[in-house]
One Martini backbone bead per residue (centre of mass of N, CA, C, O) as a GRO file, in nm:
protein
  144
    1MET     BB    1  -0.556   0.469   5.120
    2ARG     BB    2  -0.747   0.225   5.120
    3LYS     BB    3  -0.981   0.363   4.969
    4LEU     BB    4  -0.827   0.421   4.709
    5PHE     BB    5  -0.769   0.128   4.640
    6TYR     BB    6  -1.070   0.035   4.619
    7VAL     BB    7  -1.157   0.230   4.402
    8LEU     BB    8  -0.952   0.146   4.183
    9ALA     BB    9  -1.027  -0.156   4.182
   10GLY     BB   10  -1.326  -0.114   4.103
   11ILE     BB   11  -1.276   0.024   3.833
   12LEU     BB   12  -1.101  -0.200   3.700
   13LEU     BB   13  -1.311  -0.439   3.740
   14THR     BB   14  -1.566  -0.293   3.589
   15SER     BB   15  -1.412  -0.269   3.352
   16PRO     BB   16  -1.347  -0.354   3.049
   17ILE     BB   17  -1.176  -0.591   2.890
   18ILE     BB   18  -0.890  -0.556   2.668
   19ALA     BB   19  -0.906  -0.869   2.460
   20GLN     BB   20  -0.931  -0.857   2.170
   21GLN     BB   21  -0.970  -1.036   1.854
   22ILE     BB   22  -0.817  -1.040   1.528
   23ASN     BB   23  -0.899  -1.250   1.243
   24GLY     BB   24  -0.755  -1.433   0.949
   25LEU     BB   25  -0.733  -1.481   0.582
   26VAL     BB   26  -0.483  -1.556   0.324
   27LYS     BB   27  -0.530  -1.593  -0.035
   28GLU     BB   28  -0.552  -1.716  -0.326
   29LYS     BB   29  -0.760  -1.762  -0.589
   30ASP     BB   30  -0.715  -2.095  -0.564
   31GLY     BB   31  -0.676  -2.125  -0.218
   32LYS     BB   32  -0.397  -2.071  -0.141
   33PRO     BB   33  -0.193  -1.992   0.096
   34LEU     BB   34  -0.042  -1.681   0.219
   35SER     BB   35   0.269  -1.614   0.304
   36LYS     BB   36   0.410  -1.319   0.416
   37SER     BB   37   0.191  -1.116   0.458
   38THR     BB   38   0.077  -0.789   0.487
   39VAL     BB   39  -0.094  -0.670   0.783
   40SER     BB   40  -0.327  -0.400   0.839
   41LEU     BB   41  -0.441  -0.196   1.108
   42PHE     BB   42  -0.702   0.043   1.097
   43ASP     BB   43  -0.820   0.341   1.185
   44ALA     BB   44  -1.122   0.486   1.085
   45ARG     BB   45  -1.097   0.785   1.169
   46ASP     BB   46  -0.764   0.834   1.043
   47SER     BB   47  -0.594   0.599   0.903
   48CYS     BB   48  -0.424   0.468   1.119
   49VAL     BB   49  -0.191   0.265   1.237
   50ALA     BB   50  -0.229   0.014   1.485
   51LYS     BB   51  -0.134  -0.261   1.334
   52LEU     BB   52   0.094  -0.537   1.265
   53ALA     BB   53   0.124  -0.820   1.030
   54VAL     BB   54   0.202  -1.170   0.959
   55THR     BB   55   0.167  -1.437   0.785
   56ASN     BB   56   0.157  -1.756   0.794
   57GLU     BB   57   0.179  -2.068   0.639
   58ASN     BB   58  -0.162  -2.059   0.649
   59GLY     BB   59  -0.256  -1.738   0.621
   60ARG     BB   60  -0.258  -1.635   0.912
   61TYR     BB   61  -0.396  -1.382   1.140
   62ASP     BB   62  -0.325  -1.165   1.437
   63PHE     BB   63  -0.498  -0.950   1.671
   64VAL     BB   64  -0.421  -0.825   1.989
   65GLU     BB   65  -0.544  -0.611   2.206
   66ILE     BB   66  -0.813  -0.452   2.114
   67PRO     BB   67  -0.971  -0.178   2.110
   68VAL     BB   68  -1.238  -0.008   2.108
   69GLY     BB   69  -1.378   0.022   1.768
   70ARG     BB   70  -1.293   0.135   1.440
   71TYR     BB   71  -1.203  -0.081   1.159
   72PHE     BB   72  -0.946  -0.187   0.917
   73VAL     BB   73  -0.816  -0.408   0.661
   74SER     BB   74  -0.488  -0.461   0.508
   75VAL     BB   75  -0.348  -0.629   0.212
   76SER     BB   76  -0.009  -0.739   0.122
   77HIS     BB   77   0.183  -0.854  -0.174
   78VAL     BB   78   0.413  -0.961  -0.369
   79GLY     BB   79   0.251  -0.953  -0.688
   80TYR     BB   80  -0.005  -0.815  -0.555
   81ASP     BB   81  -0.299  -0.685  -0.485
   82ARG     BB   82  -0.446  -0.469  -0.290
   83GLN     BB   83  -0.653  -0.513   0.011
   84SER     BB   84  -0.974  -0.432   0.167
   85SER     BB   85  -1.185  -0.385   0.411
   86THR     BB   86  -1.437  -0.322   0.589
   87VAL     BB   87  -1.586  -0.159   0.827
   88PHE     BB   88  -1.549  -0.232   1.181
   89GLU     BB   89  -1.660  -0.341   1.500
   90VAL     BB   90  -1.529  -0.332   1.832
   91PRO     BB   91  -1.624  -0.480   2.100
   92PRO     BB   92  -1.595  -0.534   2.440
   93THR     BB   93  -1.678  -0.826   2.340
   94GLY     BB   94  -1.514  -1.036   2.156
   95ASP     BB   95  -1.446  -1.166   1.845
   96ILE     BB   96  -1.295  -1.116   1.517
   97ALA     BB   97  -1.389  -1.222   1.182
   98VAL     BB   98  -1.246  -1.190   0.890
   99ALA     BB   99  -1.275  -1.201   0.582
  100PRO     BB  100  -1.138  -1.351   0.334
  101PHE     BB  101  -0.857  -1.314   0.131
  102GLU     BB  102  -0.826  -1.268  -0.236
  103LEU     BB  103  -0.551  -1.257  -0.418
  104ILE     BB  104  -0.432  -1.080  -0.704
  105LYS     BB  105  -0.241  -1.070  -0.957
  106SER     BB  106  -0.034  -0.873  -1.107
  107SER     BB  107  -0.005  -0.700  -1.439
  108GLY     BB  108   0.289  -0.557  -1.393
  109ASP     BB  109   0.506  -0.604  -1.632
  110MET     BB  110   0.828  -0.608  -1.725
  111LYS     BB  111   1.026  -0.557  -2.014
  112GLU     BB  112   1.267  -0.365  -1.906
  113VAL     BB  113   1.608  -0.300  -1.792
  114VAL     BB  114   1.799  -0.005  -1.709
  115ILE     BB  115   2.147   0.033  -1.642
  116THR     BB  116   2.321   0.306  -1.497
  117ALA     BB  117   2.664   0.434  -1.481
  118LYS     BB  118   2.903   0.627  -1.288
  119LYS     BB  119   3.184   0.757  -1.230
  120PRO     BB  120   3.351   0.905  -1.011
  121MET     BB  121   3.548   1.181  -1.011
  122VAL     BB  122   3.636   1.098  -0.710
  123GLU     BB  123   3.877   0.870  -0.569
  124VAL     BB  124   3.928   0.731  -0.243
  125LYS     BB  125   4.193   0.567  -0.122
  126ALA     BB  126   4.425   0.452   0.095
  127ASP     BB  127   4.690   0.535  -0.120
  128LYS     BB  128   4.487   0.706  -0.316
  129THR     BB  129   4.396   0.943  -0.578
  130ILE     BB  130   4.131   0.954  -0.817
  131LEU     BB  131   4.095   1.109  -1.143
  132ASN     BB  132   3.813   1.126  -1.342
  133VAL     BB  133   3.796   1.264  -1.677
  134GLU     BB  134   3.527   1.168  -1.814
  135GLY     BB  135   3.328   1.383  -1.648
  136THR     BB  136   3.465   1.617  -1.774
  137ILE     BB  137   3.520   1.889  -1.987
  138ASN     BB  138   3.814   1.794  -2.084
  139ALA     BB  139   3.708   1.518  -2.242
  140VAL     BB  140   3.592   1.685  -2.470
  141GLY     BB  141   3.717   1.636  -2.809
  142SER     BB  142   3.972   1.464  -2.706
  143ASP     BB  143   4.285   1.306  -2.781
  144ALA     BB  144   4.591   1.127  -2.711
   0.00000   0.00000   0.00000
């Protein structure tokens, strides 16, 4: 039992510690930091999301305890176009600093919004049931 403990301890101690950190900055085109931007870390092998983060008030984000592998970062913010980094390698030791993202405002402005609503045909209240005949075929072409 003691030999097994020493073998396992030796394996764990000689293996590289997975405590790498990926960090970066998100800012507007004019250089002001963008807070509350969504930052996604993707595994480059299959484009699956590995981790998610939100930028702080200084526009900074951090991903900690990242395993060795190939990744890329994608940043999105409401009203801005999404941007992605190039694929980079996370080595067994050392931290990665991703190049700063400069987000550009989206040009998709809405001209108008039309909201339509219909009353439900049957409304059930606590003390009564209401049948709205406006939406039925019986309401077409006749007046009371």
